[in-house]
């Protein structure tokens, strides 16, 4: 016992004690910790999803949730490594005699790295590189430090680590693992920065250094993707062929086949064989969840053959068949949206941009531009929809009663047909889910983990059948939703009624997203009743006037979007001229006429330009637009005046903020006397009223605010004025 106890001590540096602690450290705590690390990495590789629509990284470390799932494995690895350091370290004369101590520090760093705690990992690797500077393990620590910096997007520091390893190559023999992993680390960093040319060079260097079949197959796939991006279709095809012949997973091999079809060359490839192979893949039940990608590849081939109609058809099928791959659904929708936008077919473009933005990751290139375009088109479609609906209602109101009832009855019949189809699909899905549960109920499950049949006990999230049923039910009720706050809200506009303007055409009603199966009540209108459609008809002069105002407003706003945001002058001209023809007395006629003058001027149509110029001067001689057209210098004077009044407002507001209320009153009086600006004038009046309340009395302020509300009822300062007066906003 005394001999064993003496051998266990780390206080003296003897051969026996060194041997004992090296053996026990290695085959006890370190071994268990390292096994736990390997188990966690294996689990991560199973759960981490690959995004095959972009260039794959060399290493896939998964998402934050993937990392959290393997935290128990990594925490156990850290715990075991810490025990090695605490119980077995023999540090004498600035030298560690138990070599598993430094490997334990590396184990701690790697475990923290896979937990995605990169700063903690970096500290561990930095300690190893400094404390064991004479050991080959230093190079491995530097390599992992570089990986930490890469994950933290500190690419300059990552480069410094990799260059340091490279520069010291001749001074000390590097471990083989470092020599074979260094080119891969470089490539991974270049891919993260989208520097694909440099990444390709590093990957080619890495191939002869790495004999692992799965790793080499991944390298081939990445090289295929890079060559595909560079339009080097032949080289890309060669690499994808190697992937298919190699030890690729089913999903990687599938995507290699898809990409092989996408690098099809219209001049040199046999299109018939490629299309036949893709159609064969469509029929294979194993590929059911990948049909969206197959249709996308078929669309690529069609577009390369200049068959745009067929390409659009396949893209629409890609969107419709997308089940689990939100990214592919976004890419297919985006491509369709861009095609319709260029045509232009703004209604279809808006629908597909809307689908795109719902699932597109925010770090996607041009995300902000796509989001802005979606917003513009959504507003445009809203105004055009208003015009269409009101025109349809007016047209319906002018029909003889018998003909009108026929159109409404046809719309109701169509609604009932769609409702019955939806119920039938729902019932089929319910029966399919029940069948799935029946099969699951016969499976052998692990009771220790809480898994059981659907009718038994156990935690819900340990029951695959219950999860599957819940997922199906959610999709049936809500559709696919982005994982975010307020997920119940959708960008799509709800349209209660959409009857065609042509009485001979097929009337239809858009499905309501609210309601209780068309029965009305609290859920929404009863879409099976004639009264629902008749009540909104503009059948009286007052209702007709309101309808016309909505149409005129919709036309003007749509024209402004065409002109100022979409830069589609022909559409803007068409829309503004429709407004002037149909509603020559509308309040926006002057502005519409001026915008038509500008649009025709930009198009070089001098005849039309002069027509609208003369019309404005004759019809609105005292307007600023007429004065600008008669005297080009007037525009400069007007702009100078606007600049002066804006500057004066800034000075007035600054004085008010500083508590210089008398100065604010003086500036406000100056502005109210000498300038007339529809936006700033009520703001000057508001600042003056509040300043008088501060310097005089509350009654004075109330009088001023009351006048303000009466004079400028639509101003944005009115709610603030009402709040100070203690008034509720009018309903």
XYZ file of C-alpha atoms in Angstrom:
731
model
C 0.000 0.000 0.000
C 2.828 2.353 0.856
C 4.524 1.590 -2.494
C 1.276 2.242 -4.413
C 0.639 5.468 -2.497
C 4.170 6.659 -3.161
C 3.794 5.890 -6.872
C 0.580 7.945 -7.011
C 2.246 11.098 -5.695
C 3.077 13.899 -8.159
C 5.446 15.677 -5.780
C 8.637 13.908 -6.864
C 9.995 13.457 -10.364
C 10.880 9.739 -10.573
C 10.634 7.248 -13.418
C 8.075 5.144 -11.557
C 5.810 8.077 -10.849
C 6.096 9.442 -14.408
C 5.233 6.039 -15.847
C 2.298 5.569 -13.488
C 0.728 8.980 -14.196
C 1.274 8.753 -17.956
C -0.467 5.367 -18.069
C -3.351 6.191 -15.714
C -3.918 9.648 -17.246
C -4.050 8.170 -20.745
C -6.183 5.086 -20.173
C -8.533 6.489 -17.588
C -9.749 10.100 -17.590
C -8.227 11.202 -20.921
C -9.456 8.110 -22.761
C -13.022 8.586 -21.497
C -12.988 12.300 -22.261
C -11.660 11.756 -25.772
C -14.286 9.070 -26.429
C -16.987 11.486 -25.281
C -15.597 14.127 -27.669
C -15.657 11.649 -30.574
C -19.219 10.608 -29.743
C -20.317 14.255 -29.735
C -18.615 14.920 -33.089
C -20.262 11.830 -34.595
C -23.652 13.014 -33.326
C -23.005 16.491 -34.743
C -22.240 15.046 -38.180
C -25.553 13.206 -38.129
C -27.645 16.221 -37.101
C -25.914 19.074 -38.964
C -27.765 19.833 -42.205
C -25.933 20.666 -45.409
C -26.979 23.564 -47.636
C -26.238 22.169 -51.077
C -27.521 25.309 -52.808
C -24.329 27.160 -51.839
C -20.682 26.101 -51.752
C -20.230 23.670 -48.867
C -17.735 24.520 -46.135
C -14.901 22.029 -45.687
C -16.055 21.501 -42.091
C -19.706 21.688 -41.060
C -19.893 22.619 -37.374
C -23.689 22.887 -37.443
C -25.958 25.511 -35.946
C -26.116 26.806 -32.392
C -28.919 24.350 -31.643
C -26.817 21.476 -33.028
C -23.994 22.536 -30.710
C -26.343 22.686 -27.722
C -27.507 19.130 -28.433
C -23.967 17.765 -27.951
C -23.181 19.896 -24.906
C -23.397 16.904 -22.503
C -20.711 15.061 -24.493
C -18.459 18.094 -24.592
C -18.974 18.945 -20.924
C -17.984 15.383 -20.003
C -14.864 15.692 -22.174
C -13.925 18.928 -20.388
C -14.589 17.342 -16.997
C -12.347 14.330 -17.731
C -9.591 16.498 -19.206
C -9.680 18.725 -16.118
C -9.206 15.672 -13.885
C -6.101 14.703 -15.842
C -4.651 18.179 -15.325
C -5.551 18.312 -11.624
C -4.517 14.795 -10.605
C -1.686 13.800 -12.946
C 0.317 16.917 -13.803
C 4.065 16.605 -12.975
C 5.594 19.983 -13.748
C 9.282 20.358 -12.801
C 11.894 22.853 -14.013
C 9.468 24.452 -16.500
C 8.729 21.101 -18.086
C 5.651 18.869 -18.016
C 6.548 15.173 -17.673
C 3.022 13.768 -18.175
C 2.365 14.343 -21.850
C -1.363 13.687 -21.541
C -1.703 16.947 -19.635
C -1.013 19.042 -22.725
C -3.334 16.782 -24.733
C -5.973 17.374 -22.076
C -5.669 21.132 -22.606
C -6.158 20.444 -26.321
C -9.180 18.306 -25.458
C -10.683 21.174 -23.449
C -10.101 23.546 -26.367
C -11.693 21.171 -28.897
C -14.714 20.511 -26.670
C -15.314 24.255 -26.243
C -14.842 24.703 -29.993
C -17.600 22.204 -30.812
C -19.793 23.884 -28.193
C -19.213 27.021 -30.332
C -17.644 28.792 -27.360
C -14.799 29.966 -29.553
C -13.244 32.436 -27.117
C -12.850 29.790 -24.410
C -11.467 27.359 -26.971
C -9.010 29.956 -28.225
C -7.692 30.591 -24.712
C -6.995 26.870 -24.224
C -5.168 26.569 -27.564
C -3.215 29.759 -26.888
C -2.075 28.352 -23.540
C -0.855 25.151 -25.218
C 1.016 27.067 -27.950
C 2.904 29.140 -25.354
C 3.342 26.617 -22.556
C 4.512 23.793 -24.849
C 6.356 25.862 -27.444
C 9.023 23.153 -27.943
C 6.511 20.382 -28.565
C 4.978 19.464 -31.949
C 1.555 19.853 -30.323
C 2.139 23.617 -30.595
C 1.407 23.454 -34.332
C -1.857 21.672 -33.755
C -2.809 24.338 -31.203
C -1.986 27.103 -33.726
C -4.114 25.353 -36.348
C -7.090 25.207 -33.998
C -6.559 28.840 -33.007
C -6.805 29.699 -36.692
C -10.078 27.788 -36.891
C -11.400 29.745 -33.888
C -10.541 33.043 -35.535
C -12.170 31.868 -38.765
C -15.404 31.008 -36.923
C -15.274 34.426 -35.239
C -14.801 35.974 -38.733
C -11.461 37.450 -37.664
C -9.874 36.345 -40.904
C -6.673 38.414 -40.611
C -5.810 36.700 -37.337
C -6.622 33.292 -38.821
C -4.230 34.014 -41.689
C -1.534 34.966 -39.167
C -1.908 31.592 -37.427
C -1.750 29.607 -40.670
C 1.207 31.603 -41.981
C 3.031 31.086 -38.681
C 2.657 27.314 -39.067
C 3.871 27.496 -42.653
C 6.876 29.702 -41.852
C 8.111 27.373 -39.093
C 7.801 24.210 -41.152
C 11.560 23.697 -41.509
C 12.423 24.400 -37.855
C 10.640 21.427 -36.328
C 8.953 18.390 -37.807
C 5.226 19.062 -37.768
C 2.692 16.384 -36.838
C 1.174 14.648 -39.865
C -2.316 15.734 -38.818
C -1.259 19.391 -39.117
C 0.386 18.955 -42.511
C -2.663 17.274 -44.030
C -5.234 19.578 -42.343
C -3.520 22.919 -43.028
C -4.576 23.172 -46.725
C -8.134 22.278 -45.694
C -8.111 24.999 -43.032
C -6.964 27.536 -45.635
C -9.694 26.370 -48.023
C -12.381 26.551 -45.337
C -11.425 30.133 -44.533
C -11.389 31.158 -48.205
C -14.831 29.613 -48.770
C -16.193 31.579 -45.798
C -14.940 34.744 -47.540
C -16.218 33.626 -50.977
C -12.635 33.608 -52.300
C -13.256 30.522 -54.386
C -10.188 30.710 -56.614
C -7.830 30.542 -53.603
C -10.021 27.870 -51.981
C -9.788 25.712 -55.089
C -5.981 25.849 -55.056
C -5.845 24.759 -51.406
C -8.350 21.935 -51.962
C -6.345 20.546 -54.875
C -3.241 20.510 -52.632
C -5.187 18.693 -49.906
C -6.373 15.779 -52.068
C -3.098 13.739 -52.126
C -2.541 14.412 -48.403
C -5.889 12.964 -47.268
C -6.765 9.305 -47.788
C -10.117 9.359 -45.965
C -12.728 8.385 -48.567
C -15.592 10.511 -47.220
C -13.383 13.573 -46.833
C -11.998 13.251 -50.368
C -15.537 12.872 -51.720
C -16.544 16.076 -49.925
C -13.523 17.850 -51.423
C -14.521 16.645 -54.898
C -18.066 17.951 -54.363
C -16.810 21.372 -53.269
C -14.429 21.541 -56.237
C -17.374 20.669 -58.485
C -19.406 23.524 -56.987
C -16.570 26.034 -57.407
C -15.949 25.021 -61.023
C -19.691 25.274 -61.637
C -19.687 28.833 -60.279
C -16.760 29.653 -62.551
C -18.741 28.308 -65.550
C -16.159 25.542 -66.022
C -18.888 22.995 -66.653
C -16.658 20.205 -68.004
C -14.358 20.254 -64.951
C -17.370 20.536 -62.635
C -18.920 17.493 -64.288
C -15.721 15.476 -63.789
C -15.682 16.219 -60.055
C -19.405 15.444 -59.634
C -18.839 12.125 -61.399
C -16.090 11.316 -58.869
C -18.538 12.106 -56.061
C -21.135 9.714 -57.470
C -18.523 6.976 -57.811
C -17.044 7.694 -54.364
C -18.250 7.077 -50.813
C -20.821 9.880 -50.746
C -23.920 9.939 -48.585
C -27.274 9.513 -50.331
C -27.998 13.245 -50.110
C -24.579 14.273 -51.450
C -24.737 11.748 -54.290
C -28.236 12.974 -55.123
C -27.092 16.600 -55.251
C -24.069 15.602 -57.334
C -26.452 14.051 -59.889
C -28.613 17.170 -59.820
C -25.609 19.452 -60.335
C -24.296 17.157 -63.045
C -27.525 17.830 -64.901
C -27.252 21.561 -64.234
C -23.801 21.785 -65.825
C -25.369 20.325 -68.952
C -23.884 21.921 -72.073
C -26.456 22.546 -74.800
C -23.802 22.080 -77.496
C -21.865 19.041 -76.286
C -24.073 17.099 -73.838
C -26.786 14.568 -74.608
C -29.789 16.376 -73.213
C -32.136 13.445 -73.796
C -30.151 11.135 -71.514
C -29.832 13.756 -68.776
C -33.545 14.576 -68.816
C -34.388 10.871 -68.816
C -32.181 10.342 -65.754
C -33.864 13.256 -63.932
C -37.348 12.018 -64.805
C -36.342 8.593 -63.513
C -35.242 10.235 -60.255
C -38.644 11.949 -60.018
C -40.398 8.573 -60.082
C -38.160 7.070 -57.388
C -39.989 7.099 -54.039
C -36.686 7.697 -52.210
C -36.462 11.103 -53.900
C -39.915 12.335 -52.901
C -38.498 14.967 -50.553
C -36.032 16.121 -53.230
C -38.426 16.687 -56.107
C -38.078 20.463 -55.769
C -34.364 20.183 -56.593
C -35.011 17.842 -59.536
C -37.544 20.249 -61.045
C -35.063 23.098 -60.512
C -32.411 21.135 -62.456
C -34.910 20.468 -65.257
C -35.667 24.198 -65.314
C -31.942 24.929 -65.682
C -31.773 22.650 -68.726
C -34.860 24.262 -70.245
C -33.444 27.770 -69.832
C -30.130 26.718 -71.385
C -32.128 25.443 -74.377
C -33.862 28.865 -74.581
C -37.189 27.247 -73.687
C -38.342 29.817 -71.135
C -41.942 28.585 -71.052
C -40.873 25.088 -70.026
C -38.323 26.542 -67.576
C -41.022 28.579 -65.821
C -43.271 25.503 -65.711
C -40.568 23.465 -63.960
C -39.787 26.295 -61.532
C -43.457 26.509 -60.552
C -43.426 22.746 -59.929
C -40.250 23.174 -57.865
C -41.986 25.692 -55.598
C -45.166 23.611 -55.360
C -43.344 20.353 -54.523
C -40.993 21.834 -51.911
C -41.773 20.213 -48.551
C -38.786 20.391 -46.209
C -36.182 22.428 -48.084
C -37.121 26.028 -47.349
C -33.916 27.310 -48.908
C -34.632 25.577 -52.237
C -38.197 26.892 -52.129
C -36.791 30.405 -51.681
C -34.289 30.019 -54.530
C -36.931 28.667 -56.922
C -39.403 31.394 -55.899
C -36.746 34.079 -56.290
C -35.844 32.937 -59.791
C -39.512 32.942 -60.787
C -40.029 36.345 -59.178
C -37.106 37.822 -61.117
C -38.448 36.377 -64.392
C -41.921 37.814 -63.840
C -40.474 41.140 -62.697
C -38.513 41.537 -65.947
C -41.517 40.724 -68.179
C -43.054 42.697 -66.297
C -45.852 40.799 -64.583
C -45.900 42.555 -61.230
C -48.749 40.518 -59.743
C -46.971 37.184 -60.220
C -43.632 38.746 -59.251
C -45.096 39.987 -55.966
C -46.522 36.553 -55.118
C -43.187 34.801 -55.645
C -41.111 37.526 -53.952
C -43.472 37.161 -50.995
C -42.796 33.400 -50.885
C -39.076 34.068 -51.241
C -38.767 36.505 -48.379
C -40.729 34.248 -46.006
C -37.935 31.664 -45.817
C -34.867 33.409 -47.245
C -32.052 33.694 -44.653
C -31.179 37.273 -43.795
C -27.524 36.771 -44.672
C -28.465 35.868 -48.261
C -26.760 38.160 -50.827
C -28.987 41.133 -51.747
C -31.478 40.231 -49.003
C -32.236 43.912 -48.337
C -32.779 44.603 -52.038
C -35.146 41.616 -52.338
C -37.012 42.722 -49.206
C -37.389 46.278 -50.548
C -38.651 45.022 -53.913
C -41.152 42.771 -52.112
C -42.453 45.724 -50.099
C -42.795 47.923 -53.207
C -44.670 45.243 -55.156
C -46.897 44.405 -52.185
C -48.015 48.041 -51.994
C -48.465 48.220 -55.774
C -50.532 45.022 -55.916
C -52.645 46.320 -53.032
C -53.549 49.503 -54.946
C -54.180 47.609 -58.204
C -56.290 45.060 -56.314
C -58.392 47.897 -54.894
C -58.982 49.249 -58.410
C -59.855 45.787 -59.718
C -62.241 44.941 -56.866
C -64.060 48.299 -57.036
C -64.359 48.083 -60.818
C -65.741 44.558 -60.453
C -68.245 45.662 -57.821
C -69.380 48.601 -59.950
C -69.744 46.340 -62.954
C -71.731 43.858 -60.886
C -73.969 46.646 -59.561
C -74.951 47.700 -63.103
C -76.012 44.186 -64.168
C -79.649 43.102 -64.313
C -80.580 41.284 -61.108
C -80.927 37.881 -62.743
C -77.529 38.094 -64.438
C -75.916 39.401 -61.242
C -77.320 36.515 -59.232
C -75.933 34.046 -61.775
C -72.421 35.470 -61.335
C -72.722 35.406 -57.538
C -74.135 31.870 -57.535
C -71.260 30.749 -59.741
C -68.791 32.319 -57.296
C -70.508 30.589 -54.360
C -70.437 27.234 -56.188
C -66.720 27.672 -56.865
C -66.118 28.506 -53.207
C -68.041 25.394 -52.084
C -66.096 23.234 -54.551
C -62.763 24.484 -53.205
C -63.951 24.044 -49.623
C -64.964 20.428 -50.300
C -61.632 19.716 -51.997
C -59.823 21.137 -48.977
C -61.890 18.967 -46.615
C -61.185 15.906 -48.740
C -57.426 16.588 -48.659
C -57.618 17.164 -44.915
C -59.424 13.849 -44.385
C -56.897 12.004 -46.559
C -54.067 13.535 -44.545
C -55.774 12.590 -41.278
C -56.167 8.979 -42.409
C -52.544 8.900 -43.547
C -51.434 10.219 -40.152
C -53.550 7.594 -38.392
C -52.018 4.891 -40.575
C -48.584 6.185 -39.621
C -49.552 6.030 -35.961
C -50.758 2.436 -36.399
C -47.388 1.430 -37.803
C -45.563 3.345 -35.106
C -47.645 1.629 -32.437
C -46.192 -1.713 -33.443
C -42.595 -0.539 -33.181
C -40.320 -1.585 -30.347
C -39.341 1.495 -28.372
C -36.879 2.376 -25.676
C -38.765 2.845 -22.436
C -35.623 4.024 -20.627
C -35.616 7.178 -22.730
C -39.309 7.711 -22.329
C -40.222 6.616 -25.870
C -43.494 4.791 -26.299
C -46.358 4.187 -28.708
C -48.735 7.063 -29.365
C -51.183 5.674 -26.855
C -48.637 5.044 -24.129
C -46.692 7.196 -21.722
C -43.405 8.957 -22.263
C -42.408 12.472 -23.162
C -43.873 13.872 -26.394
C -40.498 14.867 -27.883
C -39.175 11.318 -27.448
C -42.064 9.961 -29.528
C -41.371 10.174 -33.307
C -44.968 9.293 -34.185
C -46.404 12.043 -32.013
C -43.940 14.563 -33.439
C -44.825 13.514 -36.992
C -48.528 13.900 -36.296
C -48.026 17.273 -34.658
C -45.908 18.507 -37.563
C -48.471 17.361 -40.150
C -51.303 18.990 -38.218
C -49.381 22.260 -37.912
C -48.586 22.345 -41.651
C -52.204 21.543 -42.478
C -53.519 24.377 -40.322
C -50.872 27.075 -40.724
C -48.772 26.134 -43.739
C -44.999 26.580 -43.547
C -43.907 29.428 -41.312
C -40.517 31.033 -40.659
C -39.248 30.344 -37.126
C -39.581 33.857 -35.665
C -41.679 36.055 -33.407
C -45.276 36.672 -34.537
C -45.064 33.663 -36.841
C -48.835 33.597 -37.184
C -48.764 36.828 -39.208
C -48.313 36.568 -42.968
C -47.324 39.176 -45.538
C -50.116 38.044 -47.827
C -53.050 40.361 -48.152
C -56.460 38.973 -47.400
C -59.000 39.649 -50.112
C -62.561 38.978 -49.137
C -63.971 39.396 -52.621
C -62.447 39.308 -56.111
C -65.126 39.207 -58.766
C -64.020 39.594 -62.382
C -64.984 42.795 -64.175
C -66.132 40.894 -67.256
C -69.727 39.682 -66.752
C -69.175 36.889 -69.246
C -66.038 35.741 -67.456
C -65.978 33.275 -64.593
C -66.733 35.000 -61.288
C -64.668 33.907 -58.353
C -64.100 34.677 -54.741
C -60.689 34.390 -53.088
C -60.615 32.004 -50.176
C -60.818 33.791 -46.860
C -57.968 33.120 -44.500
C -60.265 33.796 -41.604
C -63.775 32.530 -41.019
C -65.375 29.285 -40.033
C -65.764 27.297 -43.198
C -67.757 30.007 -44.917
C -70.473 30.053 -42.240
C -69.874 33.587 -41.111
C -70.292 34.585 -37.504
C -67.376 35.889 -35.512
C -64.864 34.196 -37.828
C -65.787 36.255 -40.914
C -68.413 36.780 -43.623
C -70.661 33.974 -44.832
C -69.229 33.326 -48.285
C -72.096 31.000 -49.173
C -74.733 33.712 -48.931
C -75.710 36.154 -51.689
C -76.146 38.905 -49.103
C -72.403 38.868 -48.387
C -71.688 39.914 -51.970
C -74.618 42.255 -52.402
C -73.997 44.367 -49.298
C -70.757 45.884 -50.650
C -72.117 46.751 -54.086
C -71.993 50.512 -54.844
C -75.712 50.631 -55.568
C -76.357 54.154 -54.223
C -74.841 57.493 -55.354
C -72.990 57.814 -52.049
C -71.488 54.313 -52.283
C -70.592 54.875 -55.937
C -68.778 58.094 -55.049
C -66.812 56.322 -52.300
C -65.951 53.533 -54.723
C -64.743 56.031 -57.325
C -62.559 57.761 -54.736
C -60.932 54.407 -53.910
C -60.301 53.719 -57.608
C -58.840 57.183 -58.237
C -56.613 56.971 -55.182
C -55.482 53.474 -56.192
C -54.637 54.608 -59.733
C -52.658 57.625 -58.546
C -50.651 55.708 -55.958
C -49.985 52.851 -58.389
C -48.793 55.389 -60.968
C -46.422 56.951 -58.439
C -44.943 53.529 -57.597
C -44.501 52.738 -61.302
C -42.774 56.085 -61.852
C -40.709 56.702 -58.728
C -39.943 53.214 -57.380
C -40.094 50.767 -60.290
C -38.944 53.266 -62.960
C -41.476 51.789 -65.378
C -42.465 54.930 -67.308
C -44.774 53.205 -69.843
C -46.839 51.692 -67.006
C -46.816 55.006 -65.123
C -48.045 56.848 -68.238
C -50.776 54.267 -68.816
C -51.950 54.491 -65.187
C -51.917 58.307 -64.924
C -53.731 58.691 -68.267
C -56.386 56.234 -67.078
C -56.822 58.402 -63.987
C -57.183 61.623 -66.032
C -59.600 60.000 -68.489
C -61.863 58.429 -65.884
C -61.680 61.078 -63.134
C -60.848 64.494 -64.670
C -62.045 66.293 -61.492
C -59.980 64.259 -59.008
C -57.776 66.145 -56.528
C -54.665 64.400 -57.891
C -55.218 65.465 -61.514
C -52.681 68.301 -61.309
C -49.911 66.107 -59.929
C -50.726 63.297 -62.369
C -50.544 65.743 -65.279
C -47.165 67.060 -64.144
C -45.782 63.531 -63.775
C -47.041 62.732 -67.293
C -45.201 65.829 -68.547
C -42.004 64.573 -66.883
C -42.408 61.004 -68.160
C -42.963 62.106 -71.765
C -40.052 64.563 -71.473
C -37.750 61.735 -70.325
C -38.978 59.585 -73.231
C -38.318 62.369 -75.729
C -41.970 62.702 -76.808
C -42.109 66.489 -77.301
C -45.677 66.466 -78.644
C -47.179 64.812 -75.570
C -44.874 66.790 -73.274
C -46.157 70.102 -74.681
C -49.752 68.845 -74.478
C -49.574 68.265 -70.728
C -47.508 71.405 -70.156
C -50.181 73.566 -71.808
C -52.944 71.698 -70.006
C -51.408 72.447 -66.593
C -50.731 76.109 -67.390
C -54.266 76.605 -68.702
C -56.083 74.642 -66.019
C -53.984 75.538 -62.949
C -52.239 78.865 -63.720
C -51.568 79.750 -60.063
C -50.075 76.391 -59.087
C -46.384 75.894 -58.401
C -46.326 73.324 -61.209
C -47.562 75.905 -63.739
C -45.057 78.499 -62.511
C -42.212 75.975 -62.792
C -43.250 75.107 -66.374
C -43.473 78.788 -67.379
C -40.285 79.852 -65.589
C -37.538 77.238 -64.998
C -35.893 79.587 -62.476
C -39.015 79.430 -60.338
C -38.159 75.854 -59.417
C -34.792 76.980 -58.096
C -36.463 79.738 -56.063
C -39.018 77.254 -54.729
C -36.286 74.832 -53.692
C -34.375 77.653 -51.995
C -37.539 78.601 -50.096
C -38.061 75.012 -49.018
C -34.479 74.817 -47.794
C -34.938 78.036 -45.818
C -38.118 76.835 -44.146
C -36.544 73.465 -43.271
C -33.544 75.221 -41.745
C -35.854 77.549 -39.807
C -37.800 74.565 -38.457
C -34.594 72.887 -37.257
C -33.619 76.109 -35.442
C -37.109 76.450 -33.953
C -37.147 72.874 -32.699
C -33.634 73.230 -31.248
C -34.699 76.363 -29.361
C -37.778 74.530 -28.049
C -35.635 71.572 -26.898
C -33.319 73.945 -25.030
C -36.249 75.571 -23.246
C -35.863 78.835 -25.216
C -39.619 79.104 -25.663
C -39.794 82.796 -26.545
C -37.268 82.256 -29.322
C -39.312 79.280 -30.544
C -42.444 81.519 -30.636
C -40.622 84.222 -32.644
C -39.287 81.687 -35.168
C -42.719 80.018 -35.445
C -44.458 83.363 -36.102
C -41.871 84.131 -38.812
C -42.504 80.778 -40.509
C -46.306 80.982 -40.243
C -46.301 84.495 -41.715
C -43.887 83.979 -44.606
C -44.043 80.314 -45.652
C -46.692 77.793 -46.536
C -45.630 74.181 -46.292
C -48.248 71.428 -45.870
C -45.962 69.336 -43.639
C -43.989 71.901 -41.641
C -46.649 74.607 -41.115
C -48.707 72.538 -38.610
C -45.467 71.606 -36.822
C -44.605 75.292 -36.402
C -48.132 75.865 -35.067
C -47.707 73.003 -32.588
C -44.342 74.285 -31.298
C -45.805 77.777 -30.975
C -48.846 76.500 -29.026
C -46.784 74.482 -26.541
C -44.241 77.300 -26.136
C -47.052 79.755 -25.354
C -48.341 77.279 -22.801
C -44.895 77.299 -21.166
C -44.516 81.086 -21.178
C -48.124 82.265 -20.766
C -50.876 79.918 -19.608
C -52.375 76.489 -20.202
C -55.581 78.095 -21.511
C -53.614 79.890 -24.233
C -52.029 76.617 -25.274
C -55.455 74.908 -25.406
C -56.860 77.619 -27.681
C -53.862 77.365 -30.038
C -54.028 73.568 -30.141
C -57.765 73.619 -30.856
C -57.157 75.960 -33.801
C -54.368 73.671 -35.031
C -56.630 70.590 -34.996
C -59.348 72.465 -36.912
C -56.933 73.900 -39.502
C -54.777 70.807 -40.105
C -56.886 67.728 -39.203
C -54.698 65.279 -41.162
C -51.320 66.454 -39.843
C -49.105 64.000 -37.982
C -48.937 66.367 -34.982
C -52.710 66.256 -34.392
C -52.577 63.100 -32.194
C -50.014 64.842 -29.954
C -52.233 67.923 -29.766
C -55.252 65.802 -28.835
C -53.236 64.049 -26.164
C -52.267 67.369 -24.565
C -55.929 68.430 -24.658
C -57.021 65.134 -23.128
C -59.121 64.261 -26.162
C -59.647 60.801 -27.595
C -58.892 60.234 -31.253
C -62.072 60.192 -33.390
C -63.209 56.703 -34.349
